[in-house]
Coordinates of C-alpha atoms and ligand atoms in Angstrom, one line a residue:
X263 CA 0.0 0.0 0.0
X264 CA 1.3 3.5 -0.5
X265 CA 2.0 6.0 1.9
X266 CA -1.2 8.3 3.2
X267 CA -0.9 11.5 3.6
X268 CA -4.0 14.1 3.8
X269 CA -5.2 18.0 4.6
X270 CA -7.3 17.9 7.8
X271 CA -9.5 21.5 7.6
X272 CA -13.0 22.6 8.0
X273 CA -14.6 23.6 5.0
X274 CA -12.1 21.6 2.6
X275 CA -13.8 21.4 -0.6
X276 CA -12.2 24.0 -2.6
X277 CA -8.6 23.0 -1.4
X278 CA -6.0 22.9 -4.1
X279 CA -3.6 20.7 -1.9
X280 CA -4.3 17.3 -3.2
X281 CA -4.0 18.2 -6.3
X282 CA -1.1 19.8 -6.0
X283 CA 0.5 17.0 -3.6
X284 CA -0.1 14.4 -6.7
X285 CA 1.1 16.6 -9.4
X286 CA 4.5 16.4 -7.3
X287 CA 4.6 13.2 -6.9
X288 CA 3.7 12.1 -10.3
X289 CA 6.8 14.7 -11.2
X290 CA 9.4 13.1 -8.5
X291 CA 8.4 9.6 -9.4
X292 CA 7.0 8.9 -5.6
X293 CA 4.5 6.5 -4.1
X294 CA 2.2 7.9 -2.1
X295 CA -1.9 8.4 -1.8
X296 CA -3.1 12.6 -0.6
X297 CA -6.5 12.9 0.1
X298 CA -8.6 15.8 1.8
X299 CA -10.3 15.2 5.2
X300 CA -13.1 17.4 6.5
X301 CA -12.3 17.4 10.1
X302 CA -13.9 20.2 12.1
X303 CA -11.8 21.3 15.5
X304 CA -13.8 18.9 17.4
X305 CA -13.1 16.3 15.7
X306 CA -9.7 16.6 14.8
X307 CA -7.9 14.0 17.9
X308 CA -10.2 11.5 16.6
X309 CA -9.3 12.2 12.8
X310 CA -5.9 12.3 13.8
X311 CA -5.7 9.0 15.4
X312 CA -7.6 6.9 12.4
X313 CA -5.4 8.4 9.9
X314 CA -2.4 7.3 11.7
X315 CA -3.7 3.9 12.9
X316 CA -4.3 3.4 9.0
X317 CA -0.9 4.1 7.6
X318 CA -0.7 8.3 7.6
X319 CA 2.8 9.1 7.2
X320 CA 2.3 13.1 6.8
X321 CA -0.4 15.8 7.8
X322 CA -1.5 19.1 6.0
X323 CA -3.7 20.9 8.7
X324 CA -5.7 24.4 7.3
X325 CA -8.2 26.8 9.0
X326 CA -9.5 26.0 11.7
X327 CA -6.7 23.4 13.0
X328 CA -3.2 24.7 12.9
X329 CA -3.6 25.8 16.3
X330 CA -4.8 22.6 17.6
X331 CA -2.1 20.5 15.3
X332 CA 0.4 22.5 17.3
X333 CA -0.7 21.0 20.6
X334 CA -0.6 17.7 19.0
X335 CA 3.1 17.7 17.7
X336 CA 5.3 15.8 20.3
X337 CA 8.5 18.1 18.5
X338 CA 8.4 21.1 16.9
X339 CA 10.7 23.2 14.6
X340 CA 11.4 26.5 15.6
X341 CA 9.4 28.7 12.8
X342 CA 6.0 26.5 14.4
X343 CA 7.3 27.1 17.9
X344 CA 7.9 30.8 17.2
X345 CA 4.6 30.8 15.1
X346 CA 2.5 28.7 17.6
X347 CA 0.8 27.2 15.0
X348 CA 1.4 24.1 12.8
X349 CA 0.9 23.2 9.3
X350 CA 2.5 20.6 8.7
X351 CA 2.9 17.4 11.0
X352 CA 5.4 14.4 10.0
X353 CA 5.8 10.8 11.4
X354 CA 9.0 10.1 12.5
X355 CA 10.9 6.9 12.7
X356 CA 10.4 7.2 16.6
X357 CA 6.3 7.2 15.5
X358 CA 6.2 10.4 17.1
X359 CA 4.7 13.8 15.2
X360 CA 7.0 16.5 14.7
X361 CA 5.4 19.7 13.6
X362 CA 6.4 22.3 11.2
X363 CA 4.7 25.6 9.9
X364 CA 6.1 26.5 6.1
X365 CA 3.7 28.9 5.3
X366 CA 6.1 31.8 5.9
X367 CA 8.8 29.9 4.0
X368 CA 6.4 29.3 1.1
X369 CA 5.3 33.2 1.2
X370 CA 9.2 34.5 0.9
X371 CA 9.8 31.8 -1.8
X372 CA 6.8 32.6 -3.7
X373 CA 7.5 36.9 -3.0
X374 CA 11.4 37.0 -3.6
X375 CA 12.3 33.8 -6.2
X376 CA 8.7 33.7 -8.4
X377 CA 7.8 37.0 -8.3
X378 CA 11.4 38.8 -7.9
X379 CA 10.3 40.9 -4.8
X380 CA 13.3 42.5 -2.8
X381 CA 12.5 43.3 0.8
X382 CA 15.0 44.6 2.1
X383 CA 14.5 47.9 3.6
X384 CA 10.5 47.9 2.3
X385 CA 8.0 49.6 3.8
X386 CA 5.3 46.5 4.4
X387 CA 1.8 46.5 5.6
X388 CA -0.1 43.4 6.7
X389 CA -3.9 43.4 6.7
X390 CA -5.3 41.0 9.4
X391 CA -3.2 39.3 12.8
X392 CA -5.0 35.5 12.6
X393 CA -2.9 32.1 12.4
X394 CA -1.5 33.0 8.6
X395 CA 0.2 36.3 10.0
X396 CA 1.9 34.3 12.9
X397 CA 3.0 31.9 10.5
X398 CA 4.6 35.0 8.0
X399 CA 6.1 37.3 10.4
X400 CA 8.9 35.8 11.5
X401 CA 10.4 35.4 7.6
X402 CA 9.0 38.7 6.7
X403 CA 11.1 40.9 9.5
X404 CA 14.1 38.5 8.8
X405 CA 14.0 39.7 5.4
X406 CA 14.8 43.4 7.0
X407 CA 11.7 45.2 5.8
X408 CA 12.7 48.9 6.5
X409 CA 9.3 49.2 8.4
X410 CA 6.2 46.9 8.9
X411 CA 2.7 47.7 10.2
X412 CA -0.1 45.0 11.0
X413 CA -3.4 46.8 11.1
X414 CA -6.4 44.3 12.2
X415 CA -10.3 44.8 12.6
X416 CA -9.4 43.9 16.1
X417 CA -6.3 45.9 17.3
X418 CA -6.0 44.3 20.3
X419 CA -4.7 40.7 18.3
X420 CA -2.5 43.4 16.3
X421 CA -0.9 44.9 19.0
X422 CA 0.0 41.4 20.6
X423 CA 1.6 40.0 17.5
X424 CA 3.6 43.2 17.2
X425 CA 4.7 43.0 21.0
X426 CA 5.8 39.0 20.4
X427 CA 7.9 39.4 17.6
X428 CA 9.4 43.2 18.4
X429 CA 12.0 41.9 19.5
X430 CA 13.0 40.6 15.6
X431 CA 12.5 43.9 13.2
X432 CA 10.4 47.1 13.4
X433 CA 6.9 46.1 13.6
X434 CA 4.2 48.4 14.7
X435 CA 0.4 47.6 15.1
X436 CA -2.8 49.9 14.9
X437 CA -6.9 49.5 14.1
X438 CA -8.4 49.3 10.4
X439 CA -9.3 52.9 11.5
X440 CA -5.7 54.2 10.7
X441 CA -5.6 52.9 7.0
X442 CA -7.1 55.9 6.1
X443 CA -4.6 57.8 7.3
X444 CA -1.5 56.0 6.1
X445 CA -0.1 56.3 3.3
X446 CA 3.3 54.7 1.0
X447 CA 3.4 50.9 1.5
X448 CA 5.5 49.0 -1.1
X449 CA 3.8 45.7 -0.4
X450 CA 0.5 45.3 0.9
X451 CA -0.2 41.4 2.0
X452 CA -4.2 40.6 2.6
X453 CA -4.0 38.3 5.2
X454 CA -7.5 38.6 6.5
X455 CA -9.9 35.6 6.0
X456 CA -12.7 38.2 4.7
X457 CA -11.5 39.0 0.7
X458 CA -13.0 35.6 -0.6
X459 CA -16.5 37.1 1.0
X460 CA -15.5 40.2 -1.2
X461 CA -15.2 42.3 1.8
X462 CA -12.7 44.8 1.7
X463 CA -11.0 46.8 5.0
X464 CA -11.3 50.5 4.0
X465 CA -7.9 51.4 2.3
X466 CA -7.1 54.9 1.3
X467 CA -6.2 55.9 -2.0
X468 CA -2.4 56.5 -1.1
X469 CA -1.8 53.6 1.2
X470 CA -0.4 52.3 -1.9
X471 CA 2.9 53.4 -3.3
X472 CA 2.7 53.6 -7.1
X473 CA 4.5 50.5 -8.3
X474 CA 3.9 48.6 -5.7
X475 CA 2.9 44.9 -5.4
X476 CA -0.5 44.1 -3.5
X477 CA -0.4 40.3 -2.4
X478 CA -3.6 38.4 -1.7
X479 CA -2.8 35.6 0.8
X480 CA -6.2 34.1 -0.1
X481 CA -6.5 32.5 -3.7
X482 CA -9.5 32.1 -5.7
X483 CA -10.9 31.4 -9.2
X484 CA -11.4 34.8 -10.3
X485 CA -9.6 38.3 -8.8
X486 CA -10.7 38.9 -5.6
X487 CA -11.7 42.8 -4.7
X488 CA -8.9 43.2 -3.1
X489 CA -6.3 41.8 -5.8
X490 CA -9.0 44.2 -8.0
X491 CA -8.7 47.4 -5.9
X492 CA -4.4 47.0 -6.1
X493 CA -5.0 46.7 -10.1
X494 CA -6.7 50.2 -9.6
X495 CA -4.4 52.0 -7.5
X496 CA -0.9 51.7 -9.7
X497 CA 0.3 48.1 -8.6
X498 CA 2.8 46.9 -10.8
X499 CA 1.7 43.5 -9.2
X500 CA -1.3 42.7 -7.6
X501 CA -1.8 39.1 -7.5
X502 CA -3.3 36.5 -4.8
X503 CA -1.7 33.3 -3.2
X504 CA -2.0 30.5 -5.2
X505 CA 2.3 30.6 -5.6
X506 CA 2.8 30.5 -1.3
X507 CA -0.1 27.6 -1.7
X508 CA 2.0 25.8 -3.7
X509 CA 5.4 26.2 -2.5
X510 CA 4.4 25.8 1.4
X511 CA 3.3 22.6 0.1
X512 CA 6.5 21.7 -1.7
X513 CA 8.3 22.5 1.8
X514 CA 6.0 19.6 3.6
X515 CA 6.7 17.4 0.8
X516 CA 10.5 18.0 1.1
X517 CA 10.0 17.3 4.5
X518 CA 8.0 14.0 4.3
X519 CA 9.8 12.8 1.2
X520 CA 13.5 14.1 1.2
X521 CA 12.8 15.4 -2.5
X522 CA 11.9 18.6 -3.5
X523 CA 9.3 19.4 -6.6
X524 CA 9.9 21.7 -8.9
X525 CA 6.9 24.4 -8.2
X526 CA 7.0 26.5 -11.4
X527 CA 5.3 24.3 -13.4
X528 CA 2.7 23.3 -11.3
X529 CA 2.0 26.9 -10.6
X530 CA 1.7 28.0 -14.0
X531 CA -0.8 24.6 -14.5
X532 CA -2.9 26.3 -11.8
X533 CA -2.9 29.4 -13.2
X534 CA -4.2 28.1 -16.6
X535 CA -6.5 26.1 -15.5
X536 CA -8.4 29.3 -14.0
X537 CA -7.5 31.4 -16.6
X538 CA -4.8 33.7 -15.4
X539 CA -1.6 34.4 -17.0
Ligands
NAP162 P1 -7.7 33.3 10.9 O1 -6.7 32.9 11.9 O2 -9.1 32.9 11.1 O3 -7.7 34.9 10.9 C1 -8.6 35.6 10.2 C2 -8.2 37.1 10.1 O4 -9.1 37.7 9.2 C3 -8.2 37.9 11.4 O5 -7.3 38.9 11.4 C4 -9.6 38.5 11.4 O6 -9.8 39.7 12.1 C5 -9.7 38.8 9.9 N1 -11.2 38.9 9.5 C6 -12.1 37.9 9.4 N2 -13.2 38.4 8.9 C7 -13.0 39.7 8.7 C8 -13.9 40.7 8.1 N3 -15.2 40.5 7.8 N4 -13.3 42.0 8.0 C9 -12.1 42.2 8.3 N5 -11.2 41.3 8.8 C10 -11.7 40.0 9.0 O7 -7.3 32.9 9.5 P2 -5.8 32.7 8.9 O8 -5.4 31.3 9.1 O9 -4.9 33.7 9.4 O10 -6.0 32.8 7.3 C11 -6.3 34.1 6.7 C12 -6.4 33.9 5.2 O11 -5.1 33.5 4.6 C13 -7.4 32.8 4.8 O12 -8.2 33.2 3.7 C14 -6.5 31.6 4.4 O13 -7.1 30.8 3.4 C15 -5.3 32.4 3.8 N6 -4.1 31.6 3.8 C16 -3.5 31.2 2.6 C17 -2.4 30.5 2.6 C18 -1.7 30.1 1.3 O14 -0.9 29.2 1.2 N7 -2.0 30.8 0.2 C19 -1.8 30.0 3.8 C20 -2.4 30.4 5.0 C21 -3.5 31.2 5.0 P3 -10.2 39.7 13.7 O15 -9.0 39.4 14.4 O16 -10.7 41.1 13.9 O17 -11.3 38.7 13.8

């Protein structure tokens, strides 16, 4: 029988992952059977314990579990720890889970070597503080942004990401009121779970500086408003995140498989197959 691996997550109908775990191992040659899971939070030590009593080898766990796939990892890797949330679990040789959160990795891989985004001394603003901002702040202030403001619908989770990871760059916090105010951001990253609803934080004309790349962490079909509303106000990229999708999942398959896929083409397969360039 081949190896199981899955993505645990409640909904998980639209998710891209299995598709995108079989394209890579269809490319790299290796055995192995990905399927999806629809495993709400209280469900998920039950789900977790069938799938590894029937061969599960590797985990992908989405909205609403990282949090509780953290708890569940016996080891953890020092992006999850730092993170506190987990995106990827392994079985080791031991049989114990060690957990692993590559969604930052797959952000910065997918910003700097797909889209040729440099960094360094950036002025960066991150809408939304939830488990996918966690996950990305780490690898974002080691990149040396010159300055980077989370601004949240709830400034209160704002302010306490900002006051964990101070200590690593210049990163600031304020309310969605503020946006109006602010202006000159090179690179604006959506990271709130509201775009696919089509709801859009209010963002003033100048928050934007001309040229600059607006970065949907979300991905869907068809442009979202928000990849829309960068489009209208002078991006020179505006795109959403079906490229971190797939190269956080190349980093769990490197980790479960010892071989890494190449992500370009699988990307650009995506991309066609809704339509976008
Ligand atoms: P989460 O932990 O549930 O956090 C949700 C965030 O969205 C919070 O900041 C929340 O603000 C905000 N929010 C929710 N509804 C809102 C609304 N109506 N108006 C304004 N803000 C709203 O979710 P997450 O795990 O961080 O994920 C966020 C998004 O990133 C999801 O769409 C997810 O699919 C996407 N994502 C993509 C990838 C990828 O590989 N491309 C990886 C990870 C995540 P409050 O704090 O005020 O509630």
């Amino acid at each position: 029988m081949s190896d199981r691996y899955a993505v645990f997550g409640h909904p998980i109908g639209h998710s891209k992952s299995p598709r995108i775990h079989r394209l890579f191992a269809e490319q790299t040659g290796q055995d192995l059977q990905y399927d999806a899971w629809d495993v709400p939070a209280e469900r998920f030590e039950a789900a977790l314990a069938e799938f590894l009593a029937t061969g599960g080898r590797g985990l992908n766990c989405t909205v609403p579990l990282k949090e509780l796939a953290f708890h569940a990892a016996a080891r953890l890797t020092d992006r999850a720890r730092r993170a506190c949330a987990v995106n990827t679990l392994a079985l080791e040789t031991d049989r114990k889970l060690v957990g692993d959160n590559t969604d930052g990795s797959g952000l910065l891989r997918d910003l700097r070597d797909n889209l040729g985004l440099r960094l360094e001394g950036k002025s960066i603003l991150i809408l939304g503080a939830g488990g996918a901002v966690r996950g990305i702040l780490q690898p974002l202030l080691e990149a040396n942004p010159g300055r980077l403001l989370i601004a949240n619908r709830t400034a209160a989770r704002a302010e306490q990401l900002a006051g964990e990871f101070a200590a690593l760059g210049p990163v600031a916090a304020c309310g969605f009121e503020r946006l109006l105010a602010e202006a000159g951001f090179e690179l604006i990253l959506n990271a709130t779970a509201a775009s696919l609803s089509g709801q859009l934080p209010p963002l003033g004309d100048a928050l934007l500086l001309p040229g600059g790349c607006c970065y949907a962490l979300a991905y869907a079909s068809a442009p979202t408003p928000f990849v829309e509303w960068g489009r209208n106000h002078g991006a020179a990229l505006s795109v959403d995140g079906i490229g971190m999708l797939v190269e956080q999942a190349a980093e769990a398959f490197q980790l479960w498989r010892g071989v890494r896929p190449a992500t370009a083409p699988v990307i650009r397969l995506l991309n066609a197959e809704r339509g976008w360039s």
